[in-house]
């Protein structure tokens, strides 16, 4: 609905990323390069996922929930995790502390995700005369996605970058990482299988993202403490 | 970036592919930008025309305003709104009062028996000068939901404007332009009679004529099933029957038959005049008489024969007696009406008057008892298929065909049934019905028919099937009428949010981002850092002692 609405939805979708970068110490340590590299890795991962989806998935006529197809989609979703692993470990970063590394990678990851998935619909749809709530909900989803990406990056860095972890916490870390990694499948199940409406799904995403962020924050600080 | 590292040839190839990708994206973006409305509905515009410079009808076409219903709060400013009025709620006095400059007006037409209301509305609209666009649309689910929503909003007392949201109706058409040189096409078919060998005299001719074009409030909806679809169908069926008779030399009559489908009927039968003027003088003199058919589709028991020569005239008497005799057998009442022609008055109310002005005996057979006014009974909005009865047309065809046949074959007064039911020459009701259905789906306002309009070609072909020789005469519709195009459009209905909504959401988002910023700074860098952002850095003018 006109450029005004487009501008509003754009700052809702992309504003938090910029705010996150400038508010946290990331801007002081100039970690932009890391974020950009993470975004490029996300692009590559997305291409690989597309190719796999096109090869292995069958298009169903009805919009129902097919468990096997969703399982396949979830498996392909783990390519995401592989990409994240690649970005965290294989890319050479300047000397930035691990604390900031996962934040930068998560930020770049989420930003690329928002741009790829939400910019085009926003540009095409939000500028017309017709008003729908969809684009605002999409922006809220982008916010939830940012939080989720950073939590996933935190858990991933815990798994792969930190060598000395308290033994008791390891299964919890893996469990949380698994949950966050399969979030897309869970939301699509809610939307298709249970028939939830979009606002409800977005609310669920926001809630779980906050919960997972809190849990991973606790885990991360627990691993920070030098183990006895 | 990375591209600049490529070598020359590869660089250019990459650039070209880039350009094609970019142009493709633009095309995609442009295509997808269309059709994002809540509803897109076909609408038909009120006609716009001039008579000798005086403007009539709706003078504008484009529309871009908020919508309101009839229940608007009194005193509301309607100068930039579109009124959506369902026909069943229309009050004629309201329309009369309303003729005073407003933003837009759209009326919803319903397929119910509101014939009189529609006729009166049409008469009002055609003769009014409305400086705003008026559109007609058929009622469907989409419009219904939109209308109930609008009524709810209006009931609360919140008419839709730019600041309160609601529905916006947009019709993006350019300004209507004059139709340059509107053409009229007259179609004539000629069935030759039996000429005895060695006979050099011209055989007498009988002409059967009907005008095929219409005029109405919404030219894209003017199908004129009765006026004059019934006449066209009757003419075609009579042509078919006589072509059967004339195909065999033993039953060919000693009269030529001339069938004429004329255009320009509503405009004082301009086309008929041009057609007759184009005749050879000898041909015109050879016409014994002409029968014009006008609206014979919805009568009960009574038909009228309208003449301009006085009833005492021998020819008129002969024609009328012929018709009356057949009518008695068919249980139809036929009356004779005489209307004198005034040469100085340009108004031509019946088609036979054009013949009479050129001294050819003619009469019009019609169900209309009184001569219609200009632009009246010309096939308007209310003249649709459901008001015409094909059995009645069949009876009319039988009446005309029998009368003609008795005159041609010299069986006047004798009780002979040439086109008896059940025989091979019976009137074919299926033929009548199928042509009537087709005519009721084809709007036929002459200025909007192109030169080689497919319908005109179809009529020509049909007449060619039944006659020996067919001619098409094109001419310009001249005289006092000027027409403007843009007769139909697509209405887009958008549900819009108000400007206050946008401002409020901007405010909310701004505060959200600021709160997020402060939260992140506090959690990651500490509260002191946040405060230090706002305090100016202390001047380091520490002068060394």
XYZ file of C-alpha atoms in Angstrom:
773
model
C 0.000 0.000 0.000
C 2.080 2.820 -1.287
C 5.715 3.573 -0.614
C 5.043 4.585 2.965
C 3.894 1.123 3.866
C 6.779 -0.413 1.954
C 9.202 1.761 3.916
C 7.585 0.741 7.212
C 7.764 -2.962 6.431
C 11.321 -2.630 5.157
C 12.573 -1.081 8.350
C 10.714 -3.710 10.347
C 12.361 -6.477 8.332
C 15.900 -5.149 7.980
C 16.181 -2.557 10.723
C 16.935 -4.976 13.590
C 19.957 -6.351 11.753
C 21.456 -2.905 11.392
C 20.549 -2.029 14.968
C 22.124 -5.243 16.241
C 25.316 -4.540 14.398
C 25.640 -1.005 15.625
C 24.482 -1.584 19.205
C 26.701 -4.491 20.148
C 30.478 -4.402 20.263
C 30.491 -5.900 16.777
C 30.783 -2.466 15.247
C 33.725 -1.622 17.480
C 35.687 -4.619 16.376
C 34.774 -4.130 12.744
C 33.400 -7.585 12.095
C 31.559 -6.561 8.904
C 33.803 -8.745 6.802
C 32.799 -11.814 8.752
C 29.133 -11.041 8.335
C 29.524 -10.542 4.614
C 31.374 -13.829 4.271
C 28.650 -15.589 6.253
C 26.018 -14.071 3.948
C 27.858 -15.389 0.899
C 28.060 -18.846 2.471
C 24.307 -18.675 3.095
C 23.789 -17.908 -0.584
C 25.795 -20.963 -1.555
C 23.920 -23.110 0.914
C 20.608 -21.889 -0.430
C 21.616 -22.810 -3.977
C 22.663 -26.293 -2.900
C 19.384 -26.735 -1.027
C 17.428 -25.611 -4.086
C 19.146 -28.143 -6.270
C 18.504 -30.916 -3.768
C 14.874 -29.945 -3.348
C 14.357 -29.874 -7.086
C 15.954 -33.257 -7.500
C 14.395 -35.201 -4.668
C 11.081 -33.568 -3.906
C 7.778 -34.267 -5.656
C 5.292 -31.452 -6.026
C 1.983 -32.427 -4.500
C -1.297 -31.080 -5.892
C -3.017 -30.377 -2.603
C -1.570 -28.184 0.068
C -1.686 -30.847 2.762
C 1.014 -32.142 5.025
C 2.837 -35.130 3.649
C 5.089 -36.601 6.345
C 7.623 -38.126 3.973
C 8.011 -34.951 1.982
C 8.395 -32.950 5.158
C 10.974 -35.415 6.457
C 12.904 -35.017 3.258
C 12.674 -31.245 3.555
C 13.966 -31.450 7.119
C 16.892 -33.558 6.023
C 17.710 -31.081 3.318
C 17.398 -28.406 5.970
C 20.388 -29.886 7.683
C 22.447 -28.654 4.794
C 21.865 -25.317 6.503
C 23.715 -26.597 9.509
C 26.552 -27.820 7.333
C 26.802 -24.391 5.778
C 26.902 -22.797 9.171
C 29.678 -25.188 10.194
C 31.592 -24.199 7.127
C 31.158 -20.511 7.863
C 32.202 -20.850 11.464
C 35.179 -23.096 11.118
C 36.578 -23.051 7.644
C 36.565 -19.384 6.824
C 39.560 -17.524 8.104
C 38.524 -14.751 10.400
C 40.639 -12.029 11.714
C 41.446 -12.288 15.309
C 38.079 -11.807 16.849
C 37.018 -13.494 19.975
C 34.722 -16.444 19.735
C 32.098 -14.423 21.489
C 31.846 -12.025 18.616
C 32.486 -14.556 15.902
C 29.249 -16.421 16.354
C 27.293 -13.189 16.598
C 28.762 -11.881 13.366
C 28.168 -15.150 11.552
C 24.604 -15.402 12.882
C 23.897 -11.810 11.876
C 25.217 -12.266 8.358
C 23.278 -15.506 8.048
C 19.987 -13.934 9.151
C 20.459 -10.878 6.983
C 21.034 -12.963 3.871
C 17.997 -15.060 4.743
C 15.797 -11.984 5.093
C 17.016 -10.433 1.877
C 16.568 -13.590 -0.153
C 13.197 -14.605 1.205
C 11.491 -11.352 2.039
C 12.813 -8.515 -0.089
C 11.209 -9.554 -3.372
C 7.676 -10.129 -2.003
C 7.972 -6.858 -0.117
C 9.022 -4.882 -3.162
C 6.342 -6.373 -5.365
C 3.493 -6.540 -2.928
C 3.786 -3.812 -0.351
C 3.823 -0.965 -2.846
C 0.375 -1.643 -4.310
C -2.824 0.048 -3.206
C -4.283 -3.040 -1.576
C -3.561 -3.364 2.116
C -2.852 -6.660 3.850
C -1.275 -7.492 7.159
C 1.016 -10.033 5.492
C 4.041 -7.814 5.146
C 4.054 -6.679 8.735
C 3.778 -10.300 9.853
C 6.617 -11.138 7.523
C 8.735 -8.471 9.180
C 8.002 -9.921 12.602
C 8.998 -13.306 11.246
C 12.289 -11.807 10.085
C 12.916 -10.581 13.619
C 12.254 -14.035 15.050
C 14.523 -15.497 12.428
C 17.340 -13.174 13.465
C 17.134 -14.318 17.056
C 16.967 -17.946 16.008
C 19.962 -17.629 13.703
C 22.095 -16.094 16.388
C 21.090 -18.792 18.874
C 21.885 -21.477 16.333
C 25.243 -19.889 15.608
C 25.954 -19.757 19.357
C 25.099 -23.412 19.839
C 27.050 -24.387 16.745
C 30.096 -22.509 17.910
C 29.759 -24.254 21.260
C 29.674 -27.598 19.506
C 32.530 -27.091 17.117
C 34.739 -24.336 18.388
C 34.876 -24.833 22.100
C 36.891 -27.840 23.051
C 36.384 -28.021 26.768
C 32.760 -28.258 27.683
C 31.225 -29.544 30.871
C 30.215 -33.106 30.095
C 26.737 -32.797 31.500
C 25.778 -29.955 29.224
C 26.768 -31.605 25.937
C 23.517 -33.506 25.286
C 21.500 -30.418 26.140
C 23.529 -28.396 23.678
C 22.978 -30.929 20.920
C 19.274 -31.163 21.733
C 18.781 -27.419 21.585
C 20.776 -27.183 18.384
C 18.587 -29.890 16.894
C 15.406 -28.062 17.848
C 16.574 -24.766 16.434
C 17.796 -26.396 13.249
C 14.431 -28.027 12.619
C 12.398 -24.868 13.284
C 11.469 -24.432 9.614
C 9.963 -27.907 9.490
C 8.055 -27.307 12.697
C 6.543 -24.069 11.421
C 5.556 -25.588 8.103
C 3.924 -28.479 9.957
C 1.969 -25.993 12.046
C 0.875 -24.075 9.014
C -0.049 -27.001 6.781
C -0.724 -29.915 9.077
C -2.580 -28.136 11.851
C -3.843 -25.310 9.698
C -2.718 -22.462 11.886
C -3.176 -18.973 10.524
C -0.188 -16.839 9.734
C -0.412 -14.496 12.759
C -0.557 -17.484 15.092
C 2.492 -19.059 13.443
C 4.443 -15.815 13.677
C 3.519 -15.496 17.355
C 4.734 -19.026 17.964
C 7.994 -18.281 16.153
C 8.620 -15.153 18.192
C 7.946 -16.975 21.439
C 10.152 -19.958 20.682
C 12.937 -17.750 19.373
C 13.023 -15.823 22.660
C 12.956 -19.049 24.660
C 15.730 -20.643 22.625
C 17.806 -17.467 22.803
C 17.522 -17.460 26.568
C 18.450 -21.129 26.809
C 21.453 -20.798 24.521
C 22.565 -17.684 26.390
C 22.497 -19.662 29.626
C 24.380 -22.547 28.013
C 26.962 -20.227 26.550
C 27.643 -18.451 29.807
C 27.731 -21.794 31.565
C 30.470 -22.931 29.206
C 32.302 -19.647 29.660
C 32.987 -20.415 33.249
C 36.296 -22.144 33.445
C 35.605 -25.772 34.176
C 36.862 -26.934 37.431
C 33.872 -6.305 -7.555
C 34.669 -9.827 -8.570
C 33.643 -9.187 -12.208
C 36.333 -6.685 -12.867
C 38.927 -9.393 -12.532
C 37.704 -11.160 -15.688
C 39.494 -10.738 -18.981
C 38.023 -8.650 -21.803
C 35.869 -11.072 -23.811
C 34.557 -12.879 -20.817
C 33.796 -9.521 -19.246
C 31.611 -8.431 -22.152
C 29.750 -11.701 -22.316
C 29.087 -11.493 -18.618
C 27.878 -7.919 -18.959
C 25.414 -8.866 -21.684
C 24.007 -11.669 -19.653
C 23.768 -9.261 -16.753
C 21.765 -6.831 -18.865
C 19.395 -9.540 -19.992
C 18.932 -10.684 -16.430
C 18.265 -7.141 -15.273
C 15.777 -6.483 -18.053
C 14.057 -9.762 -17.273
C 13.747 -8.743 -13.664
C 12.203 -5.426 -14.658
C 9.682 -7.132 -16.903
C 8.794 -9.585 -14.168
C 8.426 -6.796 -11.681
C 6.239 -4.856 -14.066
C 4.029 -7.853 -14.809
C 3.568 -8.865 -11.232
C 2.661 -5.335 -10.227
C -0.681 -5.581 -12.016
C -3.790 -7.245 -10.584
C -3.270 -6.924 -6.893
C -6.772 -5.651 -6.215
C -9.256 -7.245 -3.885
C -11.688 -7.520 -6.786
C -11.691 -6.730 -10.479
C -15.139 -6.344 -11.980
C -16.398 -5.628 -15.506
C -18.297 -2.389 -15.620
C -20.127 -0.678 -18.470
C -20.184 3.056 -18.889
C -23.178 5.285 -19.425
C -23.300 6.538 -22.968
C -21.801 9.904 -23.812
C -23.068 11.736 -26.871
C -23.862 15.146 -28.278
C -26.899 16.211 -30.225
C -26.018 19.264 -32.320
C -23.486 20.363 -29.751
C -25.610 19.831 -26.625
C -23.879 17.383 -24.378
C -25.672 14.400 -22.873
C -24.738 11.424 -20.809
C -21.756 10.902 -18.590
C -18.885 13.125 -19.601
C -16.018 11.413 -17.782
C -14.565 7.940 -17.668
C -11.661 7.644 -15.251
C -12.359 6.979 -11.591
C -10.103 7.012 -8.539
C -12.111 7.661 -5.403
C -13.265 6.151 -2.159
C -16.504 4.238 -2.088
C -19.685 4.998 -0.189
C -23.159 3.543 -0.133
C -26.596 5.146 -0.098
C -26.605 5.262 3.684
C -24.078 8.017 3.905
C -24.499 10.350 6.880
C -26.359 13.460 5.879
C -24.179 16.424 5.252
C -21.244 14.292 4.235
C -19.073 15.695 1.504
C -19.613 13.503 -1.515
C -17.477 15.443 -3.930
C -14.712 12.852 -3.965
C -16.590 9.638 -3.419
C -18.125 6.940 -5.538
C -21.661 5.909 -4.680
C -22.494 2.267 -5.134
C -26.257 1.913 -5.577
C -28.008 -1.434 -6.017
C -30.952 -1.063 -8.374
C -33.469 -2.379 -5.887
C -32.615 0.429 -3.487
C -32.706 3.156 -6.092
C -35.170 5.938 -5.637
C -35.769 7.905 -8.814
C -36.253 11.185 -6.966
C -32.835 10.691 -5.406
C -31.248 10.499 -8.834
C -33.104 13.615 -9.936
C -31.918 15.582 -6.912
C -28.441 14.271 -7.306
C -27.701 15.867 -10.654
C -25.318 18.447 -9.299
C -21.606 17.852 -9.694
C -20.293 14.954 -7.657
C -17.243 12.767 -7.704
C -18.588 9.623 -9.240
C -21.580 7.402 -9.463
C -21.889 3.695 -10.013
C -25.076 1.723 -10.228
C -25.559 -1.965 -9.887
C -27.988 -3.599 -12.263
C -29.979 -6.625 -11.253
C -31.731 -9.242 -13.293
C -35.138 -8.781 -11.767
C -38.432 -7.496 -13.069
C -37.689 -3.869 -12.407
C -38.501 -3.040 -15.986
C -40.344 0.167 -15.291
C -37.799 1.485 -12.839
C -35.034 0.683 -15.265
C -36.874 2.303 -18.161
C -37.453 5.486 -16.213
C -33.882 5.552 -14.947
C -32.615 5.084 -18.465
C -34.752 7.879 -19.808
C -33.480 10.165 -17.051
C -29.845 9.336 -17.601
C -29.912 9.571 -21.372
C -31.321 13.063 -21.368
C -29.202 14.402 -18.508
C -25.796 15.988 -18.666
C -23.721 14.373 -15.937
C -20.258 15.812 -15.310
C -19.055 12.655 -13.579
C -18.570 9.029 -14.563
C -21.531 6.661 -14.261
C -21.031 2.916 -14.584
C -23.312 -0.087 -14.559
C -22.283 -3.469 -13.210
C -23.892 -6.816 -12.585
C -24.328 -7.806 -8.980
C -22.153 -10.652 -7.805
C -20.641 -11.966 -4.579
C -17.621 -9.687 -4.629
C -19.623 -6.502 -4.969
C -22.061 -7.762 -2.360
C -19.365 -8.277 0.273
C -17.784 -4.926 -0.514
C -21.153 -3.188 -0.330
C -22.105 -4.724 3.036
C -18.747 -3.626 4.399
C -19.229 -0.107 3.126
C -22.741 0.039 4.552
C -21.420 -1.033 7.927
C -18.826 1.705 7.852
C -21.338 4.271 6.767
C -23.717 3.238 9.503
C -21.023 3.935 12.070
C -20.827 7.356 10.500
C -17.356 7.067 9.174
C -17.318 7.753 5.458
C -14.165 6.615 3.766
C -11.596 9.264 3.072
C -7.854 9.307 2.864
C -7.441 9.337 6.629
C -9.920 6.711 7.703
C -9.338 3.837 5.296
C -12.037 1.801 3.567
C -12.435 0.873 -0.078
C -11.023 2.658 -3.052
C -12.468 2.188 -6.533
C -10.150 2.727 -9.450
C -10.947 2.634 -13.145
C -7.809 3.552 -15.059
C -9.078 4.563 -18.493
C -7.983 7.515 -20.591
C -10.355 10.365 -21.278
C -13.028 9.381 -23.795
C -12.496 10.587 -27.322
C -14.936 11.284 -30.098
C -15.720 8.401 -32.389
C -14.533 9.732 -35.716
C -16.877 9.026 -38.648
C -19.148 6.397 -37.191
C -20.198 4.056 -39.976
C -23.552 2.501 -40.604
C -23.860 -0.637 -42.691
C -27.064 -1.505 -44.526
C -27.466 -5.094 -45.700
C -29.873 -5.916 -48.500
C -30.856 -9.225 -50.003
C -32.608 -9.673 -53.279
C -34.848 -12.592 -54.248
C -35.761 -12.469 -57.914
C -39.245 -13.346 -58.944
C -40.309 -15.429 -61.938
C -40.033 -13.491 -65.162
C -41.980 -14.975 -68.003
C -39.953 -15.386 -71.197
C -40.168 -12.392 -73.433
C -41.454 -10.148 -70.670
C -39.359 -6.996 -70.641
C -41.241 -5.186 -67.917
C -39.734 -4.876 -64.495
C -41.383 -7.194 -62.029
C -42.973 -5.465 -59.052
C -41.067 -5.649 -55.800
C -42.143 -6.070 -52.239
C -39.697 -4.876 -49.567
C -39.398 -6.220 -46.040
C -37.215 -4.078 -43.818
C -36.009 -4.093 -40.205
C -33.410 -1.958 -38.510
C -30.854 -3.919 -36.531
C -28.970 -1.458 -34.374
C -29.818 -0.273 -30.866
C -29.227 2.611 -28.503
C -29.340 2.537 -24.755
C -27.990 3.952 -21.532
C -25.128 1.474 -21.454
C -24.009 0.823 -25.037
C -22.074 -2.268 -24.049
C -25.292 -3.739 -22.641
C -27.773 -2.562 -25.287
C -28.770 -5.875 -26.822
C -32.295 -4.812 -27.755
C -33.977 -8.210 -27.741
C -37.352 -6.742 -28.575
C -36.304 -3.514 -30.256
C -35.338 -4.662 -32.737
C -34.050 -8.211 -32.222
C -37.538 -9.551 -32.780
C -37.759 -7.692 -36.088
C -34.425 -9.062 -37.320
C -35.326 -12.605 -36.395
C -38.703 -12.303 -38.100
C -37.087 -10.918 -41.246
C -34.549 -13.727 -41.389
C -37.217 -16.371 -40.916
C -39.446 -14.829 -43.616
C -36.424 -14.740 -45.927
C -35.771 -18.387 -45.220
C -39.382 -19.405 -45.930
C -39.586 -17.452 -49.164
C -36.221 -18.708 -50.342
C -37.636 -22.216 -49.975
C -40.644 -21.225 -52.045
C -38.603 -19.347 -54.643
C -36.006 -22.072 -55.044
C -38.446 -24.038 -57.151
C -39.396 -22.232 -60.400
C -42.875 -23.737 -60.181
C -43.561 -21.966 -56.905
C -41.640 -18.805 -57.622
C -43.864 -15.792 -57.371
C -44.131 -12.979 -59.866
C -42.799 -10.484 -57.377
C -39.213 -9.666 -56.483
C -38.525 -9.675 -52.790
C -36.151 -7.157 -51.295
C -34.982 -7.754 -47.710
C -33.307 -4.886 -45.937
C -31.442 -4.867 -42.610
C -30.801 -1.219 -41.981
C -28.678 0.566 -39.427
C -29.049 3.988 -37.863
C -32.570 3.266 -36.636
C -32.532 5.244 -33.391
C -31.184 8.294 -35.189
C -34.311 9.110 -37.199
C -33.764 6.081 -39.450
C -30.771 7.751 -41.056
C -29.555 4.496 -42.556
C -32.865 3.694 -44.195
C -32.851 7.124 -45.811
C -29.353 6.632 -47.199
C -30.246 3.164 -48.415
C -33.330 4.363 -50.257
C -31.481 7.303 -51.756
C -28.920 4.895 -53.163
C -31.619 3.131 -55.178
C -32.139 3.457 -58.850
C -35.249 5.530 -59.616
C -36.749 2.619 -61.560
C -36.203 0.230 -58.690
C -37.832 2.617 -56.279
C -40.832 3.010 -58.535
C -41.140 -0.740 -58.882
C -41.627 -1.240 -55.161
C -45.269 -2.079 -54.659
C -45.121 -1.652 -50.953
C -42.731 -2.098 -48.039
C -43.410 -3.718 -44.681
C -41.166 -2.543 -41.824
C -40.888 -4.724 -38.746
C -40.314 -3.017 -35.408
C -40.645 -4.706 -31.993
C -42.893 -7.693 -32.444
C -41.554 -9.773 -29.583
C -43.685 -9.101 -26.539
C -47.271 -8.504 -27.520
C -50.320 -10.270 -26.133
C -52.987 -10.260 -28.749
C -52.817 -6.988 -30.550
C -50.528 -5.678 -33.242
C -50.584 -2.330 -34.946
C -49.991 -1.344 -38.528
C -48.740 2.210 -38.675
C -49.112 4.128 -41.936
C -48.509 7.668 -43.054
C -50.856 7.704 -46.040
C -54.506 8.142 -45.112
C -56.391 4.895 -44.514
C -58.767 5.615 -47.370
C -55.897 5.140 -49.833
C -56.533 2.111 -52.006
C -53.113 0.568 -51.466
C -53.303 0.986 -47.715
C -56.734 -0.579 -47.717
C -55.440 -3.535 -49.672
C -52.522 -4.103 -47.327
C -54.629 -3.766 -44.239
C -57.323 -6.093 -45.514
C -54.748 -8.694 -46.411
C -53.292 -8.567 -42.915
C -56.671 -8.519 -41.204
C -57.870 -11.612 -43.008
C -54.866 -13.636 -41.980
C -54.951 -12.172 -38.488
C -58.517 -13.303 -37.990
C -57.566 -16.869 -38.815
C -54.616 -16.705 -36.437
C -56.664 -15.140 -33.654
C -54.699 -11.898 -33.651
C -56.164 -8.434 -33.484
C -54.646 -5.952 -35.942
C -55.340 -2.246 -35.767
C -54.516 0.566 -38.181
C -52.895 3.744 -36.986
C -52.374 6.791 -39.136
C -49.724 9.391 -38.405
C -49.203 12.221 -40.820
C -45.698 13.145 -41.838
C -44.502 16.673 -41.308
C -41.817 17.265 -43.926
C -40.308 20.174 -42.065
C -39.889 18.165 -38.864
C -36.662 16.147 -39.020
C -38.027 13.639 -36.512
C -38.749 10.280 -38.165
C -40.628 8.115 -35.676
C -41.237 5.034 -37.838
C -39.161 3.415 -40.541
C -41.989 3.537 -43.086
C -41.913 7.318 -42.977
C -38.577 7.284 -44.805
C -40.248 5.283 -47.571
C -43.242 7.599 -47.625
C -41.033 10.651 -47.947
C -39.791 9.149 -51.198
C -43.342 8.310 -52.253
C -43.165 4.593 -51.702
C -46.143 2.981 -50.033
C -45.024 1.538 -46.731
C -46.320 0.446 -43.343
C -44.735 -0.586 -40.048
C -45.934 -3.604 -38.131
C -45.319 -3.138 -34.422
C -46.649 -3.901 -30.951
C -46.028 -0.288 -29.927
C -49.305 1.632 -30.226
C -47.907 5.153 -30.152
C -45.020 6.644 -32.089
C -41.928 6.618 -29.827
C -39.974 9.742 -29.012
C -36.385 10.282 -30.069
C -34.173 7.620 -28.460
C -37.132 5.816 -26.961
C -37.876 2.118 -27.536
C -34.464 1.637 -29.085
C -33.389 -1.427 -27.134
C -32.015 -0.157 -23.818
C -31.047 -1.671 -20.494
C -34.378 -3.286 -19.720
C -34.796 -4.829 -23.158
C -33.243 -8.200 -22.425
C -33.967 -11.770 -23.484
C -36.336 -12.599 -20.668
C -38.889 -10.038 -21.787
C -39.248 -11.481 -25.278
C -41.421 -14.438 -26.166
C -40.354 -16.507 -29.164
C -43.801 -18.069 -29.649
C -45.177 -14.604 -30.115
C -42.524 -13.837 -32.733
C -43.393 -17.064 -34.494
C -47.027 -15.988 -34.683
C -45.952 -12.613 -36.059
C -43.806 -14.286 -38.707
C -46.729 -16.443 -39.740
C -48.959 -13.395 -40.010
C -46.564 -11.472 -42.231
C -45.526 -14.436 -44.346
C -49.070 -15.566 -45.039
C -50.217 -12.049 -45.910
C -47.307 -11.556 -48.266
C -47.757 -14.949 -49.869
C -51.438 -14.427 -50.465
C -50.699 -11.111 -52.124
C -47.885 -12.575 -54.228
C -49.744 -15.638 -55.391
C -53.094 -13.904 -55.723
C -54.938 -15.839 -53.025
C -56.399 -12.821 -51.283
C -59.468 -13.624 -49.295
C -59.111 -17.354 -49.786
C -58.540 -19.540 -46.787
C -55.305 -21.135 -47.903
C -52.601 -21.991 -45.420
C -49.276 -21.817 -47.216
C -47.080 -21.902 -44.134
C -49.148 -24.435 -42.248
C -47.783 -25.860 -39.038
C -46.261 -29.262 -39.393
C -45.594 -28.866 -43.089
C -42.253 -28.384 -44.763
C -42.883 -24.654 -44.917
C -43.769 -24.265 -41.250
C -42.187 -21.494 -39.268
C -39.197 -22.991 -37.495
C -39.281 -22.095 -33.793
C -35.766 -23.419 -33.216
C -34.407 -21.049 -35.841
C -36.240 -18.148 -34.251
C -35.026 -19.067 -30.799
C -31.370 -19.547 -31.695
C -31.154 -16.229 -33.543
C -33.009 -14.474 -30.757
C -30.545 -15.872 -28.214
C -27.617 -14.718 -30.310
C -29.080 -11.245 -30.757
C -29.716 -10.985 -27.027
C -26.016 -11.454 -26.403
C -24.754 -8.944 -28.952
C -24.781 -5.220 -28.203
C -25.410 -3.396 -31.446
C -24.963 0.341 -31.023
C -24.042 1.517 -34.514
C -21.199 3.979 -33.809
C -19.368 1.306 -31.834
C -19.635 -1.353 -34.516
C -16.501 -1.473 -36.605
C -16.601 -1.442 -40.371
C -16.216 -5.193 -40.697
C -17.901 -6.127 -37.473
C -18.255 -9.925 -37.231
C -21.930 -9.688 -36.355
C -22.741 -7.609 -39.414
C -20.806 -10.118 -41.494
C -22.810 -12.917 -39.905
C -26.094 -11.209 -40.793
C -24.850 -10.715 -44.331
C -23.903 -14.346 -44.639
C -27.224 -15.511 -43.284
C -29.109 -13.312 -45.717
C -26.867 -14.549 -48.523
C -27.932 -18.103 -47.692
C -31.567 -17.207 -48.269
C -31.372 -14.763 -51.174
C -29.929 -14.560 -54.647
C -27.843 -11.471 -54.198
C -26.602 -9.638 -51.143
C -25.130 -6.149 -50.932
C -23.491 -4.320 -48.093
C -23.658 -0.546 -48.119
C -21.344 1.417 -45.835
C -22.066 5.007 -45.055
C -21.185 7.623 -42.482
C -23.672 8.361 -39.736
C -24.109 12.037 -40.173
C -26.492 14.483 -38.738
C -26.731 15.853 -35.307
C -25.232 12.949 -33.351
C -21.661 12.707 -32.067
C -20.491 9.800 -29.934
C -17.630 9.231 -27.525
C -15.851 5.945 -27.017
C -14.862 4.012 -23.876
C -17.984 1.946 -23.274
C -16.666 -0.650 -20.866
C -13.827 -0.953 -18.389
C -12.527 -3.000 -15.521
C -13.136 -1.688 -12.026
C -10.506 -2.440 -9.414
C -11.614 -2.404 -5.801
C -8.823 -1.933 -3.294
C -9.036 -2.188 0.418
C -6.840 0.605 1.686
C -5.555 1.571 5.082
C -5.604 5.150 6.163
C -2.645 7.485 6.351
C -2.975 7.659 10.124
C -2.382 3.927 10.227
C 0.885 4.364 8.375
C 2.008 7.171 10.646
C 1.146 5.206 13.752
C 3.005 2.154 12.528
C 6.021 4.295 11.690
C 5.947 5.663 15.214
C 5.631 2.172 16.682
C 8.455 0.808 14.579
C 10.714 3.710 15.373
C 10.207 3.269 19.083
C 10.692 -0.495 18.754
C 14.025 -0.043 17.048
C 15.161 2.515 19.588
C 14.195 0.241 22.466
C 15.995 -2.652 20.796
C 19.078 -0.533 20.366
C 19.120 0.543 23.981
C 18.486 -3.007 25.179
C 21.367 -4.399 23.161
C 23.756 -1.672 24.223
C 22.879 -2.201 27.862
C 23.217 -5.953 27.767
C 26.413 -6.112 25.787
C 28.297 -3.007 26.667
C 26.761 -1.832 29.868
C 24.605 1.054 30.889
C 27.492 3.488 31.094
C 28.155 3.110 27.416
C 24.579 4.010 26.622
C 24.746 7.150 28.676
C 28.089 8.063 27.209
C 26.558 7.954 23.736
C 24.459 10.929 24.604
C 26.978 12.890 26.552
C 29.314 14.905 24.476
C 32.861 13.631 24.878
C 34.577 15.864 27.420
C 36.764 18.369 25.723
C 40.320 17.270 25.966
C 41.629 20.687 26.321
C 43.992 19.633 28.970
C 46.540 22.239 28.555
C 49.855 21.232 29.785
C 50.965 23.500 32.391
